[in-house]
Amino acid sequence: FPGLADVSISQDIPVEGEITVPVGSHSPDEDYSTLDEPVKDTIVRDLKAVGKKFVHVMYPRKSSALLRDWDLWGPLVLCVSLALMLQGGSADSKDDGGPQFAEVFVIIWFGAVVITLNSKLLGGTISFFQSLCVLGYCVLPLTVAMLVCRLVLLAGAGTISFIIRLIVVLAMFGWSTLASTAFLADSQPPNRKALVVYPIFLFYFVISWMILTFTPQ
Amino acid sequence: IACLVMYLFAEFDDAANLLAANPDATTISIDEPVETPKNQHSRLQEPGREEDDELLGTDDSDKTELLAGQKKSAPFWTFDYYQTFFDVDTYQVLDRIKGSVFPVPGKNFVRLYIRSNPDLYGPFWICATLVFTIAVSGNLSNFFIHLGKPTYHYVPEFRKVSIAATTIYAYAWLVPLALWGFLMWRNSKVMNIVSYSFLEIVCVYGYSLFIYIPTAILWIIPQKVVRWVLVVFSLCLSGSVLVMTFWPAVRDDNRRIALATVGTIILLHALLAVGCLAYFFDAPELDFPAPIIPAHNGTTVVTKSH
């Protein structure tokens, strides 16, 4: 290389300068470190995010907040409370009773994972945890239904209470399915939407069945 | 000799010119074998014709299998490999379900509907639906049968869901595995024209279970006659789909082995139906309070009718 033949680095000239590369734009989260803030602020911020998502589920609109900032706190809280409320049913000691706590947990989480895998295998563009987040949050109407059912059962276990419970569970089941479909259906290829919606329908149907057949001791 | 060589070169030039002038000449001849299977289908009446049908069907499927081989070339530890098994649209799944419920005599389910694109969506979700349908229907049916009795306390019977799941998924995956292994073994001894891949057999079995879903819902009706009529009816429909699929694969074998294979397929299918009916659905007994009939010689006879 003829051009470089004349270059020589003298050994008594120190090399100095700045190595850091300036970052173009700072996103607002990195302006301050969240490590120094009081714990109350962190918890309140997370609680607000969870609460905002609950509101999005109860009034499903085409907003992408649920999809963009996913978290799994809400689904965990809902799943645990639903599983706890399904305990104390008939025949805890016998074999043919209601679902155990672990069974409810496994059904909800394993069912959500299987539906997410199914929608991804069919060519969906949603990410794994976003889909888990949506499916978990949309269990909220059914948890409300379970609460209502337990309150109605405190009053009595006759035919009228069964009809009330049936109507409430059916309405909440429809709400859950519609809410999750509103969030998830857009990320699917158009000629496969029904293939993705059907397992969601089956998933919430099974949970509704568990809620409806809950009979107290 | 130079003249001979020049003449030969001229011949080659002519041939090259002919080909260049008529590039479509080769494509026309390829189209012809694709045309004739349609003619064969329309003339298909007696089972003797099935052989020609299968032969031409195999040609067609050889080509499509080559293409499918190119499609499924991703290694098995990547996500894309499994995505090739879910490459179906809604209308294709609905068509396959329709083909399993209304078997057309003489047509092969695999050749007609699957066409070297076996999917795992149908078998998996049909089995899942069947598991929950059987569990829920069984629970409902028992509830209605025992409704009036004072000693009856309703239980959701959640254990039965896991038993149903184990049974049905084991049937839908282990029986095709055994059948595939058996057909491969026979293939090495007797040259069969028709052979199926493992996924195609899983596909046929999965879709043939679809008829049991409405059957399980109708089993809620607490009449023994109705239930057994339903068993026979659904067994005939889905059994015929299975028989028409697997008979061409064992037809060229030893007569006894062919009949034994088809018989075992039908027997296992029937066992599944009858077993589910017996385990998940209680017998609909009509419980009258025992009437006491005073006999002529003073002894009382207590009868209880079923």
Short mmCIF file of C-alpha atoms in Angstrom, two decimals:
data_model
loop_
_atom_site.label_atom_id
_atom_site.label_comp_id
_atom_site.label_asym_id
_atom_site.label_seq_id
_atom_site.Cartn_x
_atom_site.Cartn_y
_atom_site.Cartn_z
CA PHE A 1 0.00 0.00 0.00
CA PRO A 2 2.04 2.95 -1.21
CA GLY A 3 -0.08 5.58 0.55
CA LEU A 4 0.48 4.17 3.97
CA ALA A 5 4.20 3.73 3.67
CA ASP A 6 4.85 7.20 5.07
CA VAL A 7 2.66 6.85 8.13
CA SER A 8 4.45 6.17 11.34
CA ILE A 9 3.28 6.49 14.89
CA SER A 10 5.74 8.08 17.20
CA GLN A 11 5.87 6.46 20.54
CA ASP A 12 6.06 9.58 22.67
CA ILE A 13 2.79 11.16 21.50
CA PRO A 14 0.04 9.97 23.86
CA VAL A 15 -3.27 8.97 22.39
CA GLU A 16 -6.12 10.84 23.94
CA GLY A 17 -9.73 11.59 23.25
CA GLU A 18 -13.23 10.47 24.22
CA ILE A 19 -14.42 6.93 23.68
CA THR A 20 -18.08 7.41 24.63
CA VAL A 21 -20.50 7.62 21.70
CA PRO A 22 -23.17 10.26 22.23
CA VAL A 23 -26.69 8.75 22.07
CA GLY A 24 -29.01 10.69 19.79
CA SER A 25 -32.24 10.85 21.76
CA HIS A 26 -33.07 9.96 25.30
CA SER A 27 -36.41 8.22 25.89
CA PRO A 28 -38.29 9.75 28.81
CA ASP A 29 -37.82 6.66 31.01
CA GLU A 30 -34.07 7.00 31.03
CA ASP A 31 -34.03 10.61 32.19
CA TYR A 32 -34.02 9.46 35.77
CA SER A 33 -33.04 6.22 37.36
CA THR A 34 -35.86 4.29 38.95
CA LEU A 35 -33.44 2.82 41.43
CA ASP A 36 -33.47 5.85 43.69
CA GLU A 37 -37.18 6.51 43.91
CA PRO A 38 -39.15 5.48 46.98
CA VAL A 39 -40.68 1.99 46.88
CA LYS A 40 -44.17 3.44 47.19
CA ASP A 41 -43.74 5.21 43.82
CA THR A 42 -42.68 2.02 42.07
CA ILE A 43 -45.56 0.02 43.45
CA VAL A 44 -48.11 2.74 42.73
CA ARG A 45 -46.88 3.07 39.16
CA ASP A 46 -47.20 -0.66 38.57
CA LEU A 47 -50.60 -0.72 40.21
CA LYS A 48 -51.77 2.10 38.00
CA ALA A 49 -50.60 0.21 34.90
CA VAL A 50 -52.47 -2.91 36.03
CA GLY A 51 -55.56 -0.87 36.86
CA LYS A 52 -55.49 0.86 33.49
CA LYS A 53 -55.43 -2.52 31.78
CA PHE A 54 -58.38 -3.70 33.85
CA VAL A 55 -60.33 -0.69 32.58
CA HIS A 56 -59.30 -1.51 29.01
CA VAL A 57 -60.66 -5.03 29.42
CA MET A 58 -63.98 -3.92 30.86
CA TYR A 59 -64.48 -1.39 28.04
CA PRO A 60 -62.70 -3.03 25.09
CA ARG A 61 -61.73 -0.51 22.46
CA LYS A 62 -59.12 -0.81 19.77
CA SER A 63 -56.36 0.57 21.93
CA SER A 64 -52.92 -0.89 21.82
CA ALA A 65 -51.99 -0.08 25.41
CA LEU A 66 -52.80 -3.60 26.52
CA LEU A 67 -50.61 -5.06 23.83
CA ARG A 68 -47.70 -2.67 24.03
CA ASP A 69 -46.96 -2.62 27.72
CA TRP A 70 -47.69 -6.17 28.67
CA ASP A 71 -47.32 -7.44 32.18
CA LEU A 72 -48.34 -10.63 33.88
CA TRP A 73 -49.21 -9.25 37.34
CA GLY A 74 -52.88 -8.85 36.49
CA PRO A 75 -53.29 -12.38 35.13
CA LEU A 76 -51.52 -13.79 38.18
CA VAL A 77 -53.78 -11.93 40.61
CA LEU A 78 -56.90 -12.92 38.67
CA CYS A 79 -55.88 -16.55 38.36
CA VAL A 80 -55.04 -16.89 42.06
CA SER A 81 -58.25 -15.21 43.19
CA LEU A 82 -60.37 -17.33 40.83
CA ALA A 83 -58.67 -20.53 41.98
CA LEU A 84 -59.15 -19.54 45.64
CA MET A 85 -62.82 -18.76 45.12
CA LEU A 86 -63.32 -22.14 43.45
CA GLN A 87 -62.15 -23.85 46.63
CA GLY A 88 -64.37 -24.68 49.51
CA GLY A 89 -66.77 -26.38 47.17
CA SER A 90 -68.57 -29.64 47.64
CA ALA A 91 -66.71 -32.82 48.35
CA ASP A 92 -63.26 -31.53 49.11
CA SER A 93 -62.46 -34.83 50.67
CA LYS A 94 -64.14 -37.08 48.13
CA ASP A 95 -62.68 -37.87 44.75
CA ASP A 96 -65.31 -36.54 42.40
CA GLY A 97 -65.37 -32.97 43.52
CA GLY A 98 -64.61 -29.68 41.97
CA PRO A 99 -61.23 -28.69 40.60
CA GLN A 100 -58.35 -28.35 43.00
CA PHE A 101 -56.36 -25.13 43.25
CA ALA A 102 -53.52 -26.56 41.20
CA GLU A 103 -55.91 -27.80 38.53
CA VAL A 104 -57.44 -24.36 38.01
CA PHE A 105 -54.00 -22.79 37.89
CA VAL A 106 -52.73 -25.32 35.38
CA ILE A 107 -55.82 -25.07 33.20
CA ILE A 108 -55.62 -21.29 32.97
CA TRP A 109 -51.89 -21.00 32.36
CA PHE A 110 -51.45 -24.10 30.22
CA GLY A 111 -54.55 -23.23 28.24
CA ALA A 112 -53.28 -19.69 27.62
CA VAL A 113 -49.87 -21.01 26.52
CA VAL A 114 -51.44 -23.52 24.14
CA ILE A 115 -53.69 -20.89 22.58
CA THR A 116 -50.74 -18.54 22.16
CA LEU A 117 -48.67 -21.26 20.50
CA ASN A 118 -51.61 -22.10 18.28
CA SER A 119 -52.02 -18.52 17.10
CA LYS A 120 -48.30 -18.15 16.48
CA LEU A 121 -48.13 -21.41 14.54
CA LEU A 122 -51.02 -20.27 12.36
CA GLY A 123 -48.98 -17.25 11.37
CA GLY A 124 -49.97 -14.62 13.91
CA THR A 125 -47.80 -11.55 14.40
CA ILE A 126 -48.39 -11.08 18.09
CA SER A 127 -45.61 -11.86 20.52
CA PHE A 128 -45.79 -14.68 23.03
CA PHE A 129 -46.10 -12.64 26.22
CA GLN A 130 -48.44 -10.08 24.70
CA SER A 131 -50.89 -12.83 23.91
CA LEU A 132 -50.54 -14.35 27.39
CA CYS A 133 -51.15 -10.91 28.86
CA VAL A 134 -54.36 -10.36 26.87
CA LEU A 135 -55.74 -13.81 27.60
CA GLY A 136 -54.96 -13.48 31.29
CA TYR A 137 -56.49 -10.03 31.65
CA CYS A 138 -59.66 -11.11 29.86
CA VAL A 139 -60.34 -13.57 32.68
CA LEU A 140 -61.44 -10.50 34.69
CA PRO A 141 -65.15 -10.64 33.73
CA LEU A 142 -65.25 -14.31 34.71
CA THR A 143 -63.64 -13.55 38.06
CA VAL A 144 -66.35 -10.94 38.65
CA ALA A 145 -68.92 -13.61 37.70
CA MET A 146 -67.40 -16.00 40.25
CA LEU A 147 -67.67 -13.34 42.94
CA VAL A 148 -71.31 -12.71 42.08
CA CYS A 149 -72.02 -16.46 42.06
CA ARG A 150 -70.57 -16.93 45.51
CA LEU A 151 -72.61 -14.02 46.85
CA VAL A 152 -75.79 -15.40 45.27
CA LEU A 153 -75.04 -18.85 46.71
CA LEU A 154 -74.79 -17.31 50.17
CA ALA A 155 -78.42 -16.34 49.80
CA GLY A 156 -79.61 -19.78 48.74
CA ALA A 157 -79.03 -22.63 46.32
CA GLY A 158 -82.40 -23.07 44.66
CA THR A 159 -83.59 -22.84 41.10
CA ILE A 160 -83.85 -19.05 41.08
CA SER A 161 -80.27 -18.67 42.25
CA PHE A 162 -79.22 -21.11 39.52
CA ILE A 163 -80.97 -19.06 36.86
CA ILE A 164 -79.35 -15.87 38.10
CA ARG A 165 -75.94 -17.53 38.13
CA LEU A 166 -76.50 -18.93 34.65
CA ILE A 167 -77.37 -15.54 33.22
CA VAL A 168 -74.43 -13.83 34.92
CA VAL A 169 -71.92 -16.49 33.82
CA LEU A 170 -73.21 -16.49 30.26
CA ALA A 171 -72.98 -12.71 30.03
CA MET A 172 -69.45 -12.62 31.44
CA PHE A 173 -68.36 -15.47 29.19
CA GLY A 174 -69.55 -13.54 26.17
CA TRP A 175 -67.80 -10.40 27.44
CA SER A 176 -64.48 -12.24 27.98
CA THR A 177 -64.54 -13.85 24.56
CA LEU A 178 -65.46 -10.62 22.80
CA ALA A 179 -62.83 -8.62 24.68
CA SER A 180 -60.00 -11.03 23.93
CA THR A 181 -61.09 -11.42 20.31
CA ALA A 182 -61.11 -7.65 19.90
CA PHE A 183 -57.49 -7.52 20.99
CA LEU A 184 -56.15 -10.62 19.33
CA ALA A 185 -58.03 -10.98 16.07
CA ASP A 186 -56.27 -8.14 14.30
CA SER A 187 -52.88 -9.81 14.47
CA GLN A 188 -54.02 -12.88 12.53
CA PRO A 189 -54.04 -13.46 8.78
CA PRO A 190 -57.61 -12.80 7.59
CA ASN A 191 -58.42 -16.27 6.28
CA ARG A 192 -57.53 -17.95 9.56
CA LYS A 193 -59.32 -15.76 12.08
CA ALA A 194 -61.94 -18.38 12.91
CA LEU A 195 -59.21 -20.96 13.52
CA VAL A 196 -57.69 -18.69 16.15
CA VAL A 197 -60.93 -17.52 17.77
CA TYR A 198 -62.34 -21.00 18.33
CA PRO A 199 -59.73 -22.16 20.91
CA ILE A 200 -60.24 -18.90 22.82
CA PHE A 201 -63.97 -19.66 22.89
CA LEU A 202 -63.25 -23.18 24.18
CA PHE A 203 -60.88 -21.86 26.86
CA TYR A 204 -63.37 -19.40 28.34
CA PHE A 205 -66.15 -21.97 28.01
CA VAL A 206 -64.23 -24.41 30.21
CA ILE A 207 -63.58 -21.71 32.81
CA SER A 208 -67.26 -20.69 32.74
CA TRP A 209 -68.28 -24.32 33.20
CA MET A 210 -66.05 -24.59 36.27
CA ILE A 211 -67.64 -21.43 37.69
CA LEU A 212 -71.21 -22.48 36.94
CA THR A 213 -70.87 -25.96 38.42
CA PHE A 214 -69.43 -24.70 41.68
CA THR A 215 -71.64 -25.98 44.46
CA PRO A 216 -71.02 -25.13 48.07
CA GLN A 217 -70.64 -27.77 50.75
CA ILE B 1 -16.80 -38.17 -43.08
CA ALA B 2 -16.77 -34.40 -42.85
CA CYS B 3 -20.03 -34.32 -44.77
CA LEU B 4 -21.56 -36.78 -42.33
CA VAL B 5 -20.49 -34.64 -39.37
CA MET B 6 -21.86 -31.51 -41.02
CA TYR B 7 -25.13 -33.31 -41.67
CA LEU B 8 -25.37 -34.38 -38.03
CA PHE B 9 -24.70 -30.85 -36.83
CA ALA B 10 -27.42 -29.61 -39.15
CA GLU B 11 -29.81 -32.14 -37.64
CA PHE B 12 -28.98 -30.93 -34.16
CA ASP B 13 -29.47 -27.34 -35.21
CA ASP B 14 -32.85 -28.17 -36.63
CA ALA B 15 -33.90 -29.87 -33.44
CA ALA B 16 -32.69 -26.94 -31.36
CA ASN B 17 -34.59 -24.54 -33.60
CA LEU B 18 -37.70 -26.63 -33.29
CA LEU B 19 -37.47 -26.55 -29.52
CA ALA B 20 -36.73 -22.86 -29.47
CA ALA B 21 -39.67 -22.15 -31.77
CA ASN B 22 -42.02 -24.35 -29.78
CA PRO B 23 -41.15 -23.94 -26.11
CA ASP B 24 -44.68 -24.93 -25.14
CA ALA B 25 -44.32 -28.36 -26.69
CA THR B 26 -42.95 -29.85 -23.50
CA THR B 27 -45.51 -28.22 -21.24
CA ILE B 28 -48.44 -29.64 -23.19
CA SER B 29 -47.31 -33.20 -22.60
CA ILE B 30 -47.04 -32.61 -18.84
CA ASP B 31 -50.62 -31.38 -18.64
CA GLU B 32 -52.08 -34.56 -20.04
CA PRO B 33 -51.64 -36.88 -17.05
CA VAL B 34 -53.29 -34.23 -14.85
CA GLU B 35 -56.33 -34.14 -17.14
CA THR B 36 -57.03 -37.85 -17.13
CA PRO B 37 -57.52 -38.33 -13.36
CA LYS B 38 -60.59 -36.10 -13.61
CA ASN B 39 -61.99 -38.33 -16.34
CA GLN B 40 -61.21 -41.36 -14.24
CA HIS B 41 -63.04 -39.86 -11.26
CA SER B 42 -66.19 -39.26 -13.25
CA ARG B 43 -66.21 -42.79 -14.61
CA LEU B 44 -65.44 -44.35 -11.26
CA GLN B 45 -68.07 -46.91 -10.47
CA GLU B 46 -66.65 -50.30 -9.67
CA PRO B 47 -63.81 -50.81 -7.21
CA GLY B 48 -61.63 -52.26 -9.98
CA ARG B 49 -61.19 -48.77 -11.28
CA GLU B 50 -59.75 -47.73 -7.97
CA GLU B 51 -56.43 -49.15 -8.97
CA ASP B 52 -56.06 -46.79 -11.90
CA ASP B 53 -57.27 -44.01 -9.68
CA GLU B 54 -54.68 -44.83 -7.07
CA LEU B 55 -51.93 -45.10 -9.65
CA LEU B 56 -52.68 -41.72 -11.15
CA GLY B 57 -53.29 -40.35 -7.74
CA THR B 58 -49.87 -41.57 -6.73
CA ASP B 59 -48.28 -39.82 -9.72
CA ASP B 60 -49.97 -36.63 -8.71
CA SER B 61 -48.97 -37.07 -5.13
CA ASP B 62 -45.39 -37.92 -6.08
CA LYS B 63 -45.11 -34.48 -7.58
CA THR B 64 -46.81 -32.86 -4.66
CA GLU B 65 -44.70 -34.90 -2.28
CA LEU B 66 -41.61 -33.56 -3.97
CA LEU B 67 -42.95 -30.08 -3.53
CA ALA B 68 -43.92 -30.85 0.02
CA GLY B 69 -40.42 -32.15 0.60
CA GLN B 70 -39.10 -28.82 -0.48
CA LYS B 71 -41.60 -27.11 1.80
CA LYS B 72 -40.68 -29.02 4.93
CA SER B 73 -36.95 -28.57 4.73
CA ALA B 74 -36.52 -26.61 7.94
CA PRO B 75 -34.68 -28.55 10.67
CA PHE B 76 -36.91 -29.96 13.36
CA TRP B 77 -35.61 -27.77 16.18
CA THR B 78 -36.77 -24.54 14.55
CA PHE B 79 -40.21 -22.99 14.96
CA ASP B 80 -40.70 -22.85 11.17
CA TYR B 81 -40.69 -26.63 10.95
CA TYR B 82 -43.77 -26.87 13.13
CA GLN B 83 -45.40 -23.99 11.32
CA THR B 84 -45.60 -26.13 8.19
CA PHE B 85 -48.05 -28.38 10.00
CA PHE B 86 -50.45 -25.51 10.60
CA ASP B 87 -50.52 -24.29 7.03
CA VAL B 88 -54.29 -24.51 6.62
CA ASP B 89 -57.01 -21.94 6.11
CA THR B 90 -60.43 -21.93 7.71
CA TYR B 91 -62.20 -23.27 4.64
CA GLN B 92 -59.73 -26.15 4.36
CA VAL B 93 -60.36 -27.25 7.94
CA LEU B 94 -64.11 -27.02 7.39
CA ASP B 95 -63.82 -29.04 4.17
CA ARG B 96 -61.87 -31.75 5.94
CA ILE B 97 -64.40 -31.93 8.74
CA LYS B 98 -67.19 -32.18 6.17
CA GLY B 99 -65.32 -34.95 4.40
CA SER B 100 -65.01 -36.94 7.59
CA VAL B 101 -68.70 -36.66 8.42
CA PHE B 102 -70.10 -37.35 4.93
CA PRO B 103 -67.90 -40.08 3.47
CA VAL B 104 -68.19 -40.31 -0.29
CA PRO B 105 -68.05 -43.93 -1.42
CA GLY B 106 -64.99 -44.61 -3.50
CA LYS B 107 -63.13 -41.48 -2.60
CA ASN B 108 -60.14 -41.60 -0.32
CA PHE B 109 -60.11 -39.01 2.48
CA VAL B 110 -56.35 -38.58 2.37
CA ARG B 111 -56.10 -38.18 -1.39
CA LEU B 112 -59.13 -35.99 -1.69
CA TYR B 113 -58.76 -33.62 1.21
CA ILE B 114 -55.32 -33.82 2.68
CA ARG B 115 -53.32 -33.91 -0.57
CA SER B 116 -49.93 -34.05 1.12
CA ASN B 117 -50.69 -31.12 3.38
CA PRO B 118 -51.46 -32.84 6.67
CA ASP B 119 -52.19 -30.45 9.48
CA LEU B 120 -52.04 -30.85 13.22
CA TYR B 121 -54.62 -28.16 13.96
CA GLY B 122 -57.62 -30.40 13.28
CA PRO B 123 -56.53 -33.47 15.25
CA PHE B 124 -55.39 -31.44 18.28
CA TRP B 125 -58.42 -29.18 18.65
CA ILE B 126 -60.98 -31.83 17.71
CA CYS B 127 -59.54 -34.05 20.46
CA ALA B 128 -59.58 -31.15 22.96
CA THR B 129 -63.20 -30.34 22.10
CA LEU B 130 -64.16 -33.99 22.35
CA VAL B 131 -62.56 -34.31 25.80
CA PHE B 132 -64.50 -31.38 27.21
CA THR B 133 -67.71 -32.28 25.39
CA ILE B 134 -67.70 -35.80 26.81
CA ALA B 135 -66.92 -34.59 30.33
CA VAL B 136 -69.55 -31.84 30.28
CA SER B 137 -72.23 -33.97 28.61
CA GLY B 138 -71.60 -36.84 31.00
CA ASN B 139 -71.91 -34.52 33.95
CA LEU B 140 -75.12 -32.95 32.60
CA SER B 141 -76.63 -36.32 31.75
CA ASN B 142 -75.96 -37.69 35.22
CA PHE B 143 -77.43 -34.53 36.72
CA PHE B 144 -80.68 -34.92 34.79
CA ILE B 145 -80.96 -38.64 35.47
CA HIS B 146 -80.55 -38.28 39.22
CA LEU B 147 -82.43 -35.00 39.48
CA GLY B 148 -85.45 -35.96 41.49
CA LYS B 149 -83.79 -38.17 44.04
CA PRO B 150 -83.54 -36.79 47.58
CA THR B 151 -80.23 -38.49 48.31
CA TYR B 152 -78.48 -37.05 45.27
CA HIS B 153 -75.96 -34.29 45.77
CA TYR B 154 -74.52 -32.80 42.60
CA VAL B 155 -70.78 -33.06 42.12
CA PRO B 156 -68.89 -31.59 39.15
CA GLU B 157 -66.81 -34.80 38.71
CA PHE B 158 -63.73 -32.91 37.63
CA ARG B 159 -61.49 -35.98 37.83
CA LYS B 160 -63.16 -37.38 34.78
CA VAL B 161 -61.79 -34.59 32.60
CA SER B 162 -58.23 -35.79 33.05
CA ILE B 163 -59.24 -39.39 32.44
CA ALA B 164 -61.09 -38.39 29.27
CA ALA B 165 -58.10 -36.36 28.10
CA THR B 166 -55.66 -39.22 28.62
CA THR B 167 -57.88 -41.72 26.85
CA ILE B 168 -58.70 -39.64 23.82
CA TYR B 169 -55.25 -38.24 23.23
CA ALA B 170 -53.72 -41.69 23.67
CA TYR B 171 -56.16 -43.10 21.11
CA ALA B 172 -55.57 -40.29 18.64
CA TRP B 173 -51.76 -40.57 18.78
CA LEU B 174 -50.76 -44.09 19.82
CA VAL B 175 -53.11 -45.99 17.52
CA PRO B 176 -51.89 -44.09 14.43
CA LEU B 177 -48.32 -44.73 15.57
CA ALA B 178 -48.96 -48.46 15.86
CA LEU B 179 -50.82 -48.54 12.56
CA TRP B 180 -48.07 -46.62 10.78
CA GLY B 181 -45.42 -48.94 12.16
CA PHE B 182 -47.44 -51.94 11.07
CA LEU B 183 -47.98 -50.57 7.55
CA MET B 184 -44.27 -49.77 7.21
CA TRP B 185 -43.41 -53.30 8.25
CA ARG B 186 -45.83 -54.80 5.74
CA ASN B 187 -44.53 -52.41 3.08
CA SER B 188 -41.09 -53.87 3.43
CA LYS B 189 -42.48 -57.34 2.73
CA VAL B 190 -45.16 -56.67 0.15
CA MET B 191 -44.86 -53.90 -2.40
CA ASN B 192 -47.89 -51.70 -1.77
CA ILE B 193 -48.91 -49.01 -4.18
CA VAL B 194 -50.40 -46.78 -1.56
CA SER B 195 -48.55 -45.76 1.55
CA TYR B 196 -49.22 -43.02 4.05
CA SER B 197 -46.95 -40.90 6.17
CA PHE B 198 -47.38 -40.84 9.92
CA LEU B 199 -48.89 -37.36 9.94
CA GLU B 200 -51.47 -38.29 7.32
CA ILE B 201 -52.63 -41.20 9.49
CA VAL B 202 -52.82 -38.91 12.55
CA CYS B 203 -54.81 -36.46 10.44
CA VAL B 204 -57.33 -39.08 9.31
CA TYR B 205 -57.81 -40.35 12.85
CA GLY B 206 -58.16 -36.86 14.28
CA TYR B 207 -60.77 -35.77 11.77
CA SER B 208 -62.65 -39.05 12.05
CA LEU B 209 -63.23 -38.33 15.74
CA PHE B 210 -65.25 -35.24 14.88
CA ILE B 211 -68.54 -37.16 14.54
CA TYR B 212 -68.34 -38.10 18.21
CA ILE B 213 -68.75 -34.48 19.31
CA PRO B 214 -72.42 -34.11 18.32
CA THR B 215 -72.92 -37.74 19.34
CA ALA B 216 -71.68 -36.97 22.86
CA ILE B 217 -74.01 -33.99 23.08
CA LEU B 218 -76.95 -36.13 22.00
CA TRP B 219 -76.00 -38.78 24.55
CA ILE B 220 -77.48 -36.51 27.19
CA ILE B 221 -80.87 -37.93 26.21
CA PRO B 222 -81.45 -40.58 28.87
CA GLN B 223 -82.81 -43.32 26.66
CA LYS B 224 -80.79 -46.47 26.12
CA VAL B 225 -82.16 -47.13 22.65
CA VAL B 226 -81.37 -43.62 21.48
CA ARG B 227 -77.82 -43.86 22.82
CA TRP B 228 -77.07 -47.15 21.15
CA VAL B 229 -78.57 -46.04 17.85
CA LEU B 230 -76.28 -43.01 18.01
CA VAL B 231 -73.27 -45.23 18.73
CA VAL B 232 -73.97 -47.42 15.72
CA PHE B 233 -74.67 -44.48 13.45
CA SER B 234 -71.52 -42.52 14.28
CA LEU B 235 -69.44 -45.69 14.19
CA CYS B 236 -70.68 -46.41 10.69
CA LEU B 237 -69.87 -42.93 9.45
CA SER B 238 -66.39 -42.51 10.89
CA GLY B 239 -65.57 -46.20 10.52
CA SER B 240 -66.35 -46.03 6.82
CA VAL B 241 -63.99 -43.09 6.41
CA LEU B 242 -61.22 -45.07 8.10
CA VAL B 243 -61.94 -48.23 6.11
CA MET B 244 -61.98 -46.41 2.79
CA THR B 245 -58.69 -44.78 3.68
CA PHE B 246 -56.84 -47.86 4.82
CA TRP B 247 -58.28 -50.57 2.61
CA PRO B 248 -56.19 -49.52 -0.44
CA ALA B 249 -53.09 -49.64 1.70
CA VAL B 250 -53.51 -53.28 2.76
CA ARG B 251 -55.46 -54.58 -0.23
CA ASP B 252 -52.40 -56.03 -1.97
CA ASP B 253 -51.29 -57.91 1.07
CA ASN B 254 -52.24 -61.35 2.27
CA ARG B 255 -56.04 -61.54 2.41
CA ARG B 256 -56.20 -62.53 6.06
CA ILE B 257 -53.80 -59.84 7.22
CA ALA B 258 -55.71 -57.20 5.27
CA LEU B 259 -59.01 -58.20 6.81
CA ALA B 260 -57.48 -58.46 10.28
CA THR B 261 -56.00 -54.96 9.99
CA VAL B 262 -59.23 -53.34 8.90
CA GLY B 263 -61.13 -55.32 11.53
CA THR B 264 -58.79 -54.14 14.28
CA ILE B 265 -59.18 -50.51 13.19
CA ILE B 266 -62.95 -50.75 13.41
CA LEU B 267 -62.83 -52.68 16.68
CA LEU B 268 -60.65 -50.06 18.40
CA HIS B 269 -62.88 -47.28 17.12
CA ALA B 270 -65.95 -49.06 18.49
CA LEU B 271 -64.24 -49.73 21.80
CA LEU B 272 -63.54 -46.02 22.20
CA ALA B 273 -67.16 -45.09 21.61
CA VAL B 274 -68.63 -47.79 23.83
CA GLY B 275 -66.06 -47.22 26.56
CA CYS B 276 -66.80 -43.50 26.71
CA LEU B 277 -70.52 -44.16 26.80
CA ALA B 278 -70.18 -46.70 29.60
CA TYR B 279 -67.75 -44.71 31.78
CA PHE B 280 -68.98 -41.14 31.51
CA PHE B 281 -72.71 -41.65 31.18
CA ASP B 282 -74.66 -43.43 33.89
CA ALA B 283 -77.25 -45.94 32.85
CA PRO B 284 -80.66 -44.29 32.57
CA GLU B 285 -82.60 -46.48 34.98
CA LEU B 286 -86.18 -45.73 35.70
CA ASP B 287 -86.43 -45.94 39.43
CA PHE B 288 -89.94 -46.71 40.52
CA PRO B 289 -90.54 -47.36 44.20
CA ALA B 290 -90.63 -51.15 44.46
CA PRO B 291 -94.23 -52.31 44.07
CA ILE B 292 -95.27 -55.11 46.36
CA ILE B 293 -97.45 -57.65 44.61
CA PRO B 294 -99.21 -60.04 46.95
CA ALA B 295 -98.96 -63.48 45.34
CA HIS B 296 -101.75 -66.00 45.61
CA ASN B 297 -100.08 -68.16 48.17
CA GLY B 298 -99.44 -65.24 50.49
CA THR B 299 -95.79 -64.53 49.78
CA THR B 300 -94.96 -61.05 48.59
CA VAL B 301 -92.96 -60.47 45.48
CA VAL B 302 -91.01 -57.29 45.24
CA THR B 303 -90.16 -56.19 41.71
CA LYS B 304 -88.04 -53.38 40.49
CA SER B 305 -88.21 -52.42 36.85
CA HIS B 306 -85.35 -50.98 34.80
#
